[in-house]
PDB file of C-alpha atoms in Angstrom:
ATOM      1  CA  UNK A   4      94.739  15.387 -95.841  1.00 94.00           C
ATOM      2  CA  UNK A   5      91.977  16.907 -94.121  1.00 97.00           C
ATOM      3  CA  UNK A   6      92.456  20.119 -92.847  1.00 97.00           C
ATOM      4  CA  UNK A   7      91.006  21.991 -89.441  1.00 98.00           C
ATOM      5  CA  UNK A   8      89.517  25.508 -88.642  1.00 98.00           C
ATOM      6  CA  UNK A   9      90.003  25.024 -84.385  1.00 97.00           C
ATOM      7  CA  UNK A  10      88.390  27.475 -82.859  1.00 97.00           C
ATOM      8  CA  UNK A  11      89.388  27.767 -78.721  1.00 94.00           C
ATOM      9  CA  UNK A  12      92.981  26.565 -80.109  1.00 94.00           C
ATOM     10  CA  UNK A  13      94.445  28.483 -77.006  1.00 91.00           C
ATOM     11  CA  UNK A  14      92.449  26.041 -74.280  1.00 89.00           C
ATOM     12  CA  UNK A  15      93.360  22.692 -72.463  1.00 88.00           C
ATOM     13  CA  UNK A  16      91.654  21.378 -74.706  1.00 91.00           C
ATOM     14  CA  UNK A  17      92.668  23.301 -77.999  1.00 92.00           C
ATOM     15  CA  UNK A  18      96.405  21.990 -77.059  1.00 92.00           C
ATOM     16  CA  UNK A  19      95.377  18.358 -76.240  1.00 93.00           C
ATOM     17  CA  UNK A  20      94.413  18.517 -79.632  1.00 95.00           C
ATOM     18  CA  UNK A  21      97.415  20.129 -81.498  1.00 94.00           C
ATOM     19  CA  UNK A  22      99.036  17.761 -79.970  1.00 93.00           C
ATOM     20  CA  UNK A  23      97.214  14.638 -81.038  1.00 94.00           C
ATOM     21  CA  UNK A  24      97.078  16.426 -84.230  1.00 94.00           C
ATOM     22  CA  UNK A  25     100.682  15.648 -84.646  1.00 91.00           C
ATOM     23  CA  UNK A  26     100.527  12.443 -84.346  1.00 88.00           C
ATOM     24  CA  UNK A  27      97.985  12.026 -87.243  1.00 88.00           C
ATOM     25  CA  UNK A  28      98.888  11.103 -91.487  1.00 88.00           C
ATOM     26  CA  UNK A  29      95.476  11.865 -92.230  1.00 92.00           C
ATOM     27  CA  UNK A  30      94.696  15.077 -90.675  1.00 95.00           C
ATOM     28  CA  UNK A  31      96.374  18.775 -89.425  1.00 96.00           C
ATOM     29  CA  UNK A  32      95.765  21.938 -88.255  1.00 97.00           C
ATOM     30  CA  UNK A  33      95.437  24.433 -90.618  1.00 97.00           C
ATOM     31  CA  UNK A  34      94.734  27.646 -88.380  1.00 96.00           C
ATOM     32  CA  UNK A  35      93.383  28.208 -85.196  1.00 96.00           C
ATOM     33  CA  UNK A  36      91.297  30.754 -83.195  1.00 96.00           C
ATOM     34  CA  UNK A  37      92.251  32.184 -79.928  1.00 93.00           C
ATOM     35  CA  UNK A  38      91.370  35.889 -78.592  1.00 86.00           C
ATOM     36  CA  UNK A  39      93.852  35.484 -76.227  1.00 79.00           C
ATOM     37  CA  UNK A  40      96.317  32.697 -76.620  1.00 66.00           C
ATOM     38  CA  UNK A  41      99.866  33.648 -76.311  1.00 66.00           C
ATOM     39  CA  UNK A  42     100.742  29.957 -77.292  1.00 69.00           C
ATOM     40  CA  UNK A  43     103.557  29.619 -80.633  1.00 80.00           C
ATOM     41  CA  UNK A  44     101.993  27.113 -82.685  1.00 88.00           C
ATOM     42  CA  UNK A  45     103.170  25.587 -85.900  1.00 90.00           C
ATOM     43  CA  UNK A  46      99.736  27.033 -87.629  1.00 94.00           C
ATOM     44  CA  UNK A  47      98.370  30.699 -87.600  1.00 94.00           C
ATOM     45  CA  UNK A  48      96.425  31.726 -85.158  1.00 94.00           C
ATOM     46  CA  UNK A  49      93.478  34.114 -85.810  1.00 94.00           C
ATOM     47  CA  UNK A  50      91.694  36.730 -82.956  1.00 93.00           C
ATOM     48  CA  UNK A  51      88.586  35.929 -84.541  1.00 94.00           C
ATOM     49  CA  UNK A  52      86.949  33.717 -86.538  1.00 96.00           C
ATOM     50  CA  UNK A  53      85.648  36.031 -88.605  1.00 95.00           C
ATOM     51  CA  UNK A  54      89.241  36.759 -90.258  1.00 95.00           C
ATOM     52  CA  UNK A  55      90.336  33.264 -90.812  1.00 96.00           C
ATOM     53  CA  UNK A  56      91.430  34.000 -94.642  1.00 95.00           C
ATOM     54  CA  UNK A  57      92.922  30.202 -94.801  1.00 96.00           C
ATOM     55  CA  UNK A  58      91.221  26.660 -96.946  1.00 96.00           C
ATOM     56  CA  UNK A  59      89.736  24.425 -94.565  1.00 97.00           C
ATOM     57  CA  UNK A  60      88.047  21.344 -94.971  1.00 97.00           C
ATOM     58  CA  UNK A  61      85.760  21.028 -91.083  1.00 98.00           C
ATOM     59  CA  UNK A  62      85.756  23.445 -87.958  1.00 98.00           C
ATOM     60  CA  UNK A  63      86.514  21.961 -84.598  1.00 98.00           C
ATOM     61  CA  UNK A  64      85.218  23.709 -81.437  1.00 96.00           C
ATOM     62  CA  UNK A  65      86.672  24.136 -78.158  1.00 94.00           C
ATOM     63  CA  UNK A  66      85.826  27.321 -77.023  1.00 93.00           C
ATOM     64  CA  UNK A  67      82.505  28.689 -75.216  1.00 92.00           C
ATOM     65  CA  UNK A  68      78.942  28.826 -75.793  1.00 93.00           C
ATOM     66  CA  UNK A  69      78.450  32.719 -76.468  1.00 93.00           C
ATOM     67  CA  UNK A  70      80.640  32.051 -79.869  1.00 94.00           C
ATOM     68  CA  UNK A  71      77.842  29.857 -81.616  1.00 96.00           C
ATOM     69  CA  UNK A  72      76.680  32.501 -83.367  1.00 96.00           C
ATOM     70  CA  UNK A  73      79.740  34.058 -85.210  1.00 96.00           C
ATOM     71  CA  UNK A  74      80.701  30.627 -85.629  1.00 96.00           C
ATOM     72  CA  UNK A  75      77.899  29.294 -87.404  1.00 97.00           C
ATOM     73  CA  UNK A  76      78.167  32.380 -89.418  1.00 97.00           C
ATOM     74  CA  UNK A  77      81.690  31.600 -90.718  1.00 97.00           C
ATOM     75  CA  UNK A  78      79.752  28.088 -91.259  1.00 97.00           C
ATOM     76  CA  UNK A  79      77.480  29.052 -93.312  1.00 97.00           C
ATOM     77  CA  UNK A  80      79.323  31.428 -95.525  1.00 96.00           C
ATOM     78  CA  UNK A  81      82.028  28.954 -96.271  1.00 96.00           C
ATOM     79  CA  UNK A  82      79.977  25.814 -96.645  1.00 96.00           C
ATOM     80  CA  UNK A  83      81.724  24.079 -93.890  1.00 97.00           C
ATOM     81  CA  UNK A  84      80.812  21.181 -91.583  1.00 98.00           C
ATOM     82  CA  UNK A  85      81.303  21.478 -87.451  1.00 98.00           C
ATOM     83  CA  UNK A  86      82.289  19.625 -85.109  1.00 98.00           C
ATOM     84  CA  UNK A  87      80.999  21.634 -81.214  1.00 96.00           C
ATOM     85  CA  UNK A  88      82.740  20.250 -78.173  1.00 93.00           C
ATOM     86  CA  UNK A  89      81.391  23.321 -76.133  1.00 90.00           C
ATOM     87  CA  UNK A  90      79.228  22.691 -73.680  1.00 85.00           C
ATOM     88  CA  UNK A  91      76.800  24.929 -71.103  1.00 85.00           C
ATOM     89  CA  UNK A  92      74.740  25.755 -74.085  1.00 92.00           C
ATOM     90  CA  UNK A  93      71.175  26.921 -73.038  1.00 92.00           C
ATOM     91  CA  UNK A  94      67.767  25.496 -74.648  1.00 92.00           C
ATOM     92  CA  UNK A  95      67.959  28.905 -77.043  1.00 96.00           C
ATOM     93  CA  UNK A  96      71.346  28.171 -78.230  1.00 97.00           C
ATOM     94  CA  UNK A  97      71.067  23.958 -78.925  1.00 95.00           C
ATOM     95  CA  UNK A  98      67.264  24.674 -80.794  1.00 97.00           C
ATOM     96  CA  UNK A  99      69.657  27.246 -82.642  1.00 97.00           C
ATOM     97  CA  UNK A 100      71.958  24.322 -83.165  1.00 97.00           C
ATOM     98  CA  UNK A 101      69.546  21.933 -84.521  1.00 97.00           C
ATOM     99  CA  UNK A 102      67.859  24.316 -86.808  1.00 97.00           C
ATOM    100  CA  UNK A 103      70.885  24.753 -88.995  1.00 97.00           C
ATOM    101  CA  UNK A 104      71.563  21.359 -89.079  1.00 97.00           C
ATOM    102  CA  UNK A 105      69.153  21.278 -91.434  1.00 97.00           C
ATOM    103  CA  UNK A 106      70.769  23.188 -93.799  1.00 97.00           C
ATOM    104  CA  UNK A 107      74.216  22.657 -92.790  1.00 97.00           C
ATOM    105  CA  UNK A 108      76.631  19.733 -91.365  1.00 98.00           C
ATOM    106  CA  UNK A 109      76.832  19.931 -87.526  1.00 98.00           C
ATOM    107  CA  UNK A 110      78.531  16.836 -85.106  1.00 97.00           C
ATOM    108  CA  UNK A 111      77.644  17.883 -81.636  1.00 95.00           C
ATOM    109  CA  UNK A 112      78.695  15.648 -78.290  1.00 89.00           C
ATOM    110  CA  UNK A 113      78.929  16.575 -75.087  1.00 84.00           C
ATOM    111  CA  UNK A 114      81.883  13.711 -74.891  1.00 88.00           C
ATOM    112  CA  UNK A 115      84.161  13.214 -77.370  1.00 91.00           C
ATOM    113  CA  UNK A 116      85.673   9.635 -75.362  1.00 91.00           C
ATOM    114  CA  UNK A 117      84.979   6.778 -77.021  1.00 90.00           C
ATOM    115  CA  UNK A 118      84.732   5.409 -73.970  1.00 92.00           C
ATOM    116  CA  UNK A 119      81.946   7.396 -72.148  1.00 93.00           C
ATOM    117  CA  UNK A 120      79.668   7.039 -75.691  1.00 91.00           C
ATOM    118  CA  UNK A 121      80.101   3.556 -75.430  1.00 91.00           C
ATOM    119  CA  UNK A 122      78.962   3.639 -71.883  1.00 95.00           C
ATOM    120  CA  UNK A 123      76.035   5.837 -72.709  1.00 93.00           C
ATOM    121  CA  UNK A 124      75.192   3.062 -75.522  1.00 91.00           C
ATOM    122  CA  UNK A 125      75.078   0.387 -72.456  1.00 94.00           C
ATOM    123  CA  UNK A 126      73.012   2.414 -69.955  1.00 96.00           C
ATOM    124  CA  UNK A 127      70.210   3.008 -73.159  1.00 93.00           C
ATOM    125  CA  UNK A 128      69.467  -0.920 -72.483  1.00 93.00           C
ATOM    126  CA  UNK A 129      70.530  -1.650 -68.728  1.00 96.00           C
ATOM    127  CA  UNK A 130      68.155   1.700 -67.465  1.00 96.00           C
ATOM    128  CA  UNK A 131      65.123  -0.042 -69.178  1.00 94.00           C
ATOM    129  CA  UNK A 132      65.793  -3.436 -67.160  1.00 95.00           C
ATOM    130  CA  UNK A 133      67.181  -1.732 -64.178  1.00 97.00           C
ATOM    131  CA  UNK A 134      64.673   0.640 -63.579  1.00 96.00           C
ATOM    132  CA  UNK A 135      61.344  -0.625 -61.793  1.00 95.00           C
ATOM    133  CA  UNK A 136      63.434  -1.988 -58.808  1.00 96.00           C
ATOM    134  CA  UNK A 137      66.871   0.374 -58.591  1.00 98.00           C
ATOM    135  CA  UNK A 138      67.087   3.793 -58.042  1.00 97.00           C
ATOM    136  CA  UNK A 139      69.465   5.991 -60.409  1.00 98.00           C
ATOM    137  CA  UNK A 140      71.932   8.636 -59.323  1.00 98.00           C
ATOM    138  CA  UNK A 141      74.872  10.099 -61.228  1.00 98.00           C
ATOM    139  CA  UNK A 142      77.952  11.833 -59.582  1.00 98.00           C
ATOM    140  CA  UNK A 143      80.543  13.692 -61.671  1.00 98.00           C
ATOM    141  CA  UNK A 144      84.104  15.526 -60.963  1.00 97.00           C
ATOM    142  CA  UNK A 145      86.071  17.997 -62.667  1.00 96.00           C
ATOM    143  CA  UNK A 146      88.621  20.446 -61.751  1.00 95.00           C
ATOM    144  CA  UNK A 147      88.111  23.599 -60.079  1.00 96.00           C
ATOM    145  CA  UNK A 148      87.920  25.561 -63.554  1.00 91.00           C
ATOM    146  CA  UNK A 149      84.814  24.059 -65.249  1.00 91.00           C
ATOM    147  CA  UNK A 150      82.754  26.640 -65.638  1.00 87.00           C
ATOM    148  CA  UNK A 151      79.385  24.549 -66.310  1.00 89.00           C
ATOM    149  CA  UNK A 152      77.545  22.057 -63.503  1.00 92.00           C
ATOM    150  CA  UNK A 153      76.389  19.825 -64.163  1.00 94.00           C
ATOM    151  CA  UNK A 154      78.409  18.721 -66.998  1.00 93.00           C
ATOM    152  CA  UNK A 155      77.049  18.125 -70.167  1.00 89.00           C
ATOM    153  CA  UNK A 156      78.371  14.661 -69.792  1.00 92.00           C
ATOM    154  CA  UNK A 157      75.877  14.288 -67.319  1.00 95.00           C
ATOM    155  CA  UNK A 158      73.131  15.313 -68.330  1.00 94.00           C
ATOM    156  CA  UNK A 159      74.126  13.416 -71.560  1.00 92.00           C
ATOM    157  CA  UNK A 160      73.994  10.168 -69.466  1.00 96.00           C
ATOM    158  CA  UNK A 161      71.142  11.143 -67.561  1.00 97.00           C
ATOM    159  CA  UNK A 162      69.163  12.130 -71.198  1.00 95.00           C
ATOM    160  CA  UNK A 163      70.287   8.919 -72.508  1.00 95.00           C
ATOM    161  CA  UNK A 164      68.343   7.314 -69.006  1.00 97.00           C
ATOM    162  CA  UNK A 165      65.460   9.586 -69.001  1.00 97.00           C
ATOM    163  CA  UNK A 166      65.187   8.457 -72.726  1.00 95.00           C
ATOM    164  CA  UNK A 167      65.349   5.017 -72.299  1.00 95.00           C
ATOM    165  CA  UNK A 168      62.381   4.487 -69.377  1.00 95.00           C
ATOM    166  CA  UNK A 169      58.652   4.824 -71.145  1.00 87.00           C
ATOM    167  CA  UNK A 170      56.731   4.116 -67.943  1.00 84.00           C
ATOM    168  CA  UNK A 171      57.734   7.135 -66.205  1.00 88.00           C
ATOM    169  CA  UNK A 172      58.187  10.710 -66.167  1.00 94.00           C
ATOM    170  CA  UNK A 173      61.600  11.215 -65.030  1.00 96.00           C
ATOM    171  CA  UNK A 174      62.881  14.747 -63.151  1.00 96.00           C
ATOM    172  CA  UNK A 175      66.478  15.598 -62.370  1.00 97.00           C
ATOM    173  CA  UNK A 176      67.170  16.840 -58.376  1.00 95.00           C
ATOM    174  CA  UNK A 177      70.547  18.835 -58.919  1.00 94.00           C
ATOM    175  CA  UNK A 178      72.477  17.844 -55.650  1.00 90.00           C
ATOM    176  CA  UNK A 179      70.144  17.201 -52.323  1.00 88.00           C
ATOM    177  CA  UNK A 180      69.927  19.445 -49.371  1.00 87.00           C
ATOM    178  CA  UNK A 181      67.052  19.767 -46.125  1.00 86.00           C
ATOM    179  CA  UNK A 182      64.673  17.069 -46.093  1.00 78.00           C
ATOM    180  CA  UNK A 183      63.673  15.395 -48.854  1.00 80.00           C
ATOM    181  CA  UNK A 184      63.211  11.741 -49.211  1.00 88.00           C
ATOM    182  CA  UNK A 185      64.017  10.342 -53.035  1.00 92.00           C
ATOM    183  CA  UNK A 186      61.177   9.425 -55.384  1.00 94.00           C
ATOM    184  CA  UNK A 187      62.226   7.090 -57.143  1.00 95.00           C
ATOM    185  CA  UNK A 188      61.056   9.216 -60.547  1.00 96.00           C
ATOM    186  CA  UNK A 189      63.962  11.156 -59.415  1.00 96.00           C
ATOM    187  CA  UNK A 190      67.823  10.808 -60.989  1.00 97.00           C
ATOM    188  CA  UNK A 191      69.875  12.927 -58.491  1.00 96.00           C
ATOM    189  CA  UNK A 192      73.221  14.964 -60.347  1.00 97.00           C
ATOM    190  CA  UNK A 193      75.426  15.855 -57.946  1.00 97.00           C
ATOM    191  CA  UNK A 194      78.940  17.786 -59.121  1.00 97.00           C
ATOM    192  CA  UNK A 195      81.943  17.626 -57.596  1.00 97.00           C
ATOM    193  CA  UNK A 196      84.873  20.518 -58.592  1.00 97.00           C
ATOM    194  CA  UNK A 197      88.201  19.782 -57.212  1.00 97.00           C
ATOM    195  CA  UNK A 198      91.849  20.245 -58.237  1.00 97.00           C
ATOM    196  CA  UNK A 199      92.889  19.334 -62.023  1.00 94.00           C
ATOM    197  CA  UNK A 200      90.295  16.411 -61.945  1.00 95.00           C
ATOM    198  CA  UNK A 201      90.182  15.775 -65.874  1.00 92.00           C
ATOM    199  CA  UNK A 202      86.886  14.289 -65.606  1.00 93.00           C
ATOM    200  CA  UNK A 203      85.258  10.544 -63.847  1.00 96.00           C
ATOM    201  CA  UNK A 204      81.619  10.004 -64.015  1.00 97.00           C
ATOM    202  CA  UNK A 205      79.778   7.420 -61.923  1.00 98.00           C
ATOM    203  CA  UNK A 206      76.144   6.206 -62.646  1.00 98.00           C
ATOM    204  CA  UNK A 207      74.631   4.212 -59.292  1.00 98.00           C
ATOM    205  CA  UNK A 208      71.775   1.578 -59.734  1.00 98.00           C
ATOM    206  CA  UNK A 209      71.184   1.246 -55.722  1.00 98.00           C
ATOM    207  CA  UNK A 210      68.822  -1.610 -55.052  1.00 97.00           C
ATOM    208  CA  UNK A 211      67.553  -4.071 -52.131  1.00 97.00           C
ATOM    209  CA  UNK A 212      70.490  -5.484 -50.899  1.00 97.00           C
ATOM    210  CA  UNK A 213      73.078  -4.318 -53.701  1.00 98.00           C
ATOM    211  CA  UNK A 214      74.323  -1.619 -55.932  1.00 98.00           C
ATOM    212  CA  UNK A 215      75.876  -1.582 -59.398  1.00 98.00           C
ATOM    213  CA  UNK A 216      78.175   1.165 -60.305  1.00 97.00           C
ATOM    214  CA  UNK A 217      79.087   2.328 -63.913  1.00 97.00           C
ATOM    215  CA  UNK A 218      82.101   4.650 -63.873  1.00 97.00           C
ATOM    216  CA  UNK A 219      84.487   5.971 -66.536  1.00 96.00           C
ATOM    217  CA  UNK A 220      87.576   7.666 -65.749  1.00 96.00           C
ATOM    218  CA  UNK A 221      89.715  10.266 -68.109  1.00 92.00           C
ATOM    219  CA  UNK A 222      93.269  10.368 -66.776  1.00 91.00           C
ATOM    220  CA  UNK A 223      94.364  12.901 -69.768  1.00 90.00           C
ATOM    221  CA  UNK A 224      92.843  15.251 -71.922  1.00 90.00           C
ATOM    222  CA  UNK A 225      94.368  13.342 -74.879  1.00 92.00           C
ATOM    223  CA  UNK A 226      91.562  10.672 -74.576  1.00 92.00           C
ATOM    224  CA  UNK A 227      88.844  13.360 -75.319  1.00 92.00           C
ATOM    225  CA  UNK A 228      91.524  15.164 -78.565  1.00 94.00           C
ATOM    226  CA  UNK A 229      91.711  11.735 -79.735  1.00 93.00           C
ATOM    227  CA  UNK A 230      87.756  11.338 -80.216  1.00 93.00           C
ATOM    228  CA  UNK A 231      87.374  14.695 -81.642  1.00 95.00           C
ATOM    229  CA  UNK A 232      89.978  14.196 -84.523  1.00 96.00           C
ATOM    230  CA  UNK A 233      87.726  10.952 -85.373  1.00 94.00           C
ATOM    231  CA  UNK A 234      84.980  13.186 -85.956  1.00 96.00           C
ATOM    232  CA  UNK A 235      86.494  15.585 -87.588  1.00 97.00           C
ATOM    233  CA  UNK A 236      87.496  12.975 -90.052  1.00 95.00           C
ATOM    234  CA  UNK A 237      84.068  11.704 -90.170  1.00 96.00           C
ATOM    235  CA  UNK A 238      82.144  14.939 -90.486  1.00 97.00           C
ATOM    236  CA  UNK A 239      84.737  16.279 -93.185  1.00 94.00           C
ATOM    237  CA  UNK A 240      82.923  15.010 -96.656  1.00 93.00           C
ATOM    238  CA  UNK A 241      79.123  15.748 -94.540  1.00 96.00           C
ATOM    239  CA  UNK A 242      76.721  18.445 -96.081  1.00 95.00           C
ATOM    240  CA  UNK A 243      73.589  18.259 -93.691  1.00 97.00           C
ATOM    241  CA  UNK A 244      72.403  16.924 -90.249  1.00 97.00           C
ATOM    242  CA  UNK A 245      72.920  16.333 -86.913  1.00 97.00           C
ATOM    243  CA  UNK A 246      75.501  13.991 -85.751  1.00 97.00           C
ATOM    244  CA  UNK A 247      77.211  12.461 -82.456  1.00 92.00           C
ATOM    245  CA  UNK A 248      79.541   9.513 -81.545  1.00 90.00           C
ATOM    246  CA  UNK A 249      76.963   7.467 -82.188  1.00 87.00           C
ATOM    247  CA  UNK A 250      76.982   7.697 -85.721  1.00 91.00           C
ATOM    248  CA  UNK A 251      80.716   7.600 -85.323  1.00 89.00           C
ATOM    249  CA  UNK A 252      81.073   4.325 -83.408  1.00 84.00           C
ATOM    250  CA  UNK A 253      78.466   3.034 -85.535  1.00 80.00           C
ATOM    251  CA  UNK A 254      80.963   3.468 -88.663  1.00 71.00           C
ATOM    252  CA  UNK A 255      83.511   0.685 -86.666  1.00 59.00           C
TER     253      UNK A 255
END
């Protein structure tokens, strides 16, 4: 049984995953971390990270970017793989990131669906043949409470794009206002915050005469507490490196 440290336990997210949890033979929650949660849950529940005094076997987190550093100090002192679902971390804190993953065991995505990696796998080979004669926008919604814009999801797609096209040097225009025709070097993000939107993000190849549209859709949280328990599972026997879906879908 493999046994998880979630930190942000008290979130949308932190629940989607208890819940899932439950529904798992292979894997529970062993404690959680919440400064403020005033959630009962079937595991104790910790103000900080720092006092978690219980055996776990990977540390799952849903919480917010200006924890990275007590939580990869509760890393390294007990020897314990990650798994970071925040997102809206600056350049500072993900060069932070990927120095300790040399030392220590780190899965960071800024998606856990299975679904949106697997788009992000097609778009590495359809942006290379796409590219010369379609222009490339992306347009993403959330609810009104995201904190971050563009979402990392984005600008993981959009990476994944820039990535994929050697000819060019590719710039991101967030949103459009005054008067500004689009180069076509250019992949616009535009955000849209709305409501309890869980999450849909579009990717637009407009060309002469016709447009193709990639778009993926979360109607629950559940999808994205789902894909997080998978890596969980797969990070929980890892001792160094860098990982993402990728290397989890890869596994299948």
């Amino acid at each position: 049984m493999i046994k998880i440290l979630l930190n942000g336990c008290g979130g949308k997210m932190g629940t989607a995953v208890t819940n899932s949890a439950e529904a798992q033979n292979n894997i529970t929650i062993a404690a959680g971390v919440d400064k403020t949660s005033k959630t009962n849950f079937n595991y104790p529940v910790f103000k900080s990270i720092s006092e978690v005094n219980i055996p776990c076997d990977v540390i799952l987190d849903f919480s917010r970017p200006d924890a990275l550093d007590e939580l990869l100090d509760y890393s390294d002192k007990n020897n314990l793989p990650i798994v970071i679902c925040t997102t809206g971390y600056s350049k500072e804190e993900l060069n932070k990131i990927n120095e300790f993953s040399k030392t220590h065991a780190i899965f960071r995505s800024a998606n856990m669906s299975i679904g949106i990696n697997a788009v992000n796998i097609i778009l590495k080979e359809l942006s290379q043949l796409l590219y010369d004669n379609y222009d490339i926008e992306i347009i993403e919604k959330h609810h009104n409470q995201k904190v971050d814009s563009p979402s990392g999801t984005a600008l993981l797609l959009a990476d994944t794009i820039k990535d994929s096209i050697k000819s060019e040097t590719i710039s991101y225009i967030n949103g459009r206002s005054g008067i500004s025709p689009k180069k076509h070097n250019e992949i616009g993000i535009h955000a849209v915050r709305g409501g309890s939107i869980v999450g849909e993000h579009e990717v637009l190849f407009a060309g002469i005469g016709e447009t193709i549209e990639i778009k993926h859709t979360a109607i629950s949280r559940e999808v994205f507490a789902v894909g997080a328990l998978k890596a969980c599972a797969f990070m929980a026997d890892k001792k160094t490196g860098l990982y993402d879906m990728n290397n989890v879908l890869s596994t299948k």
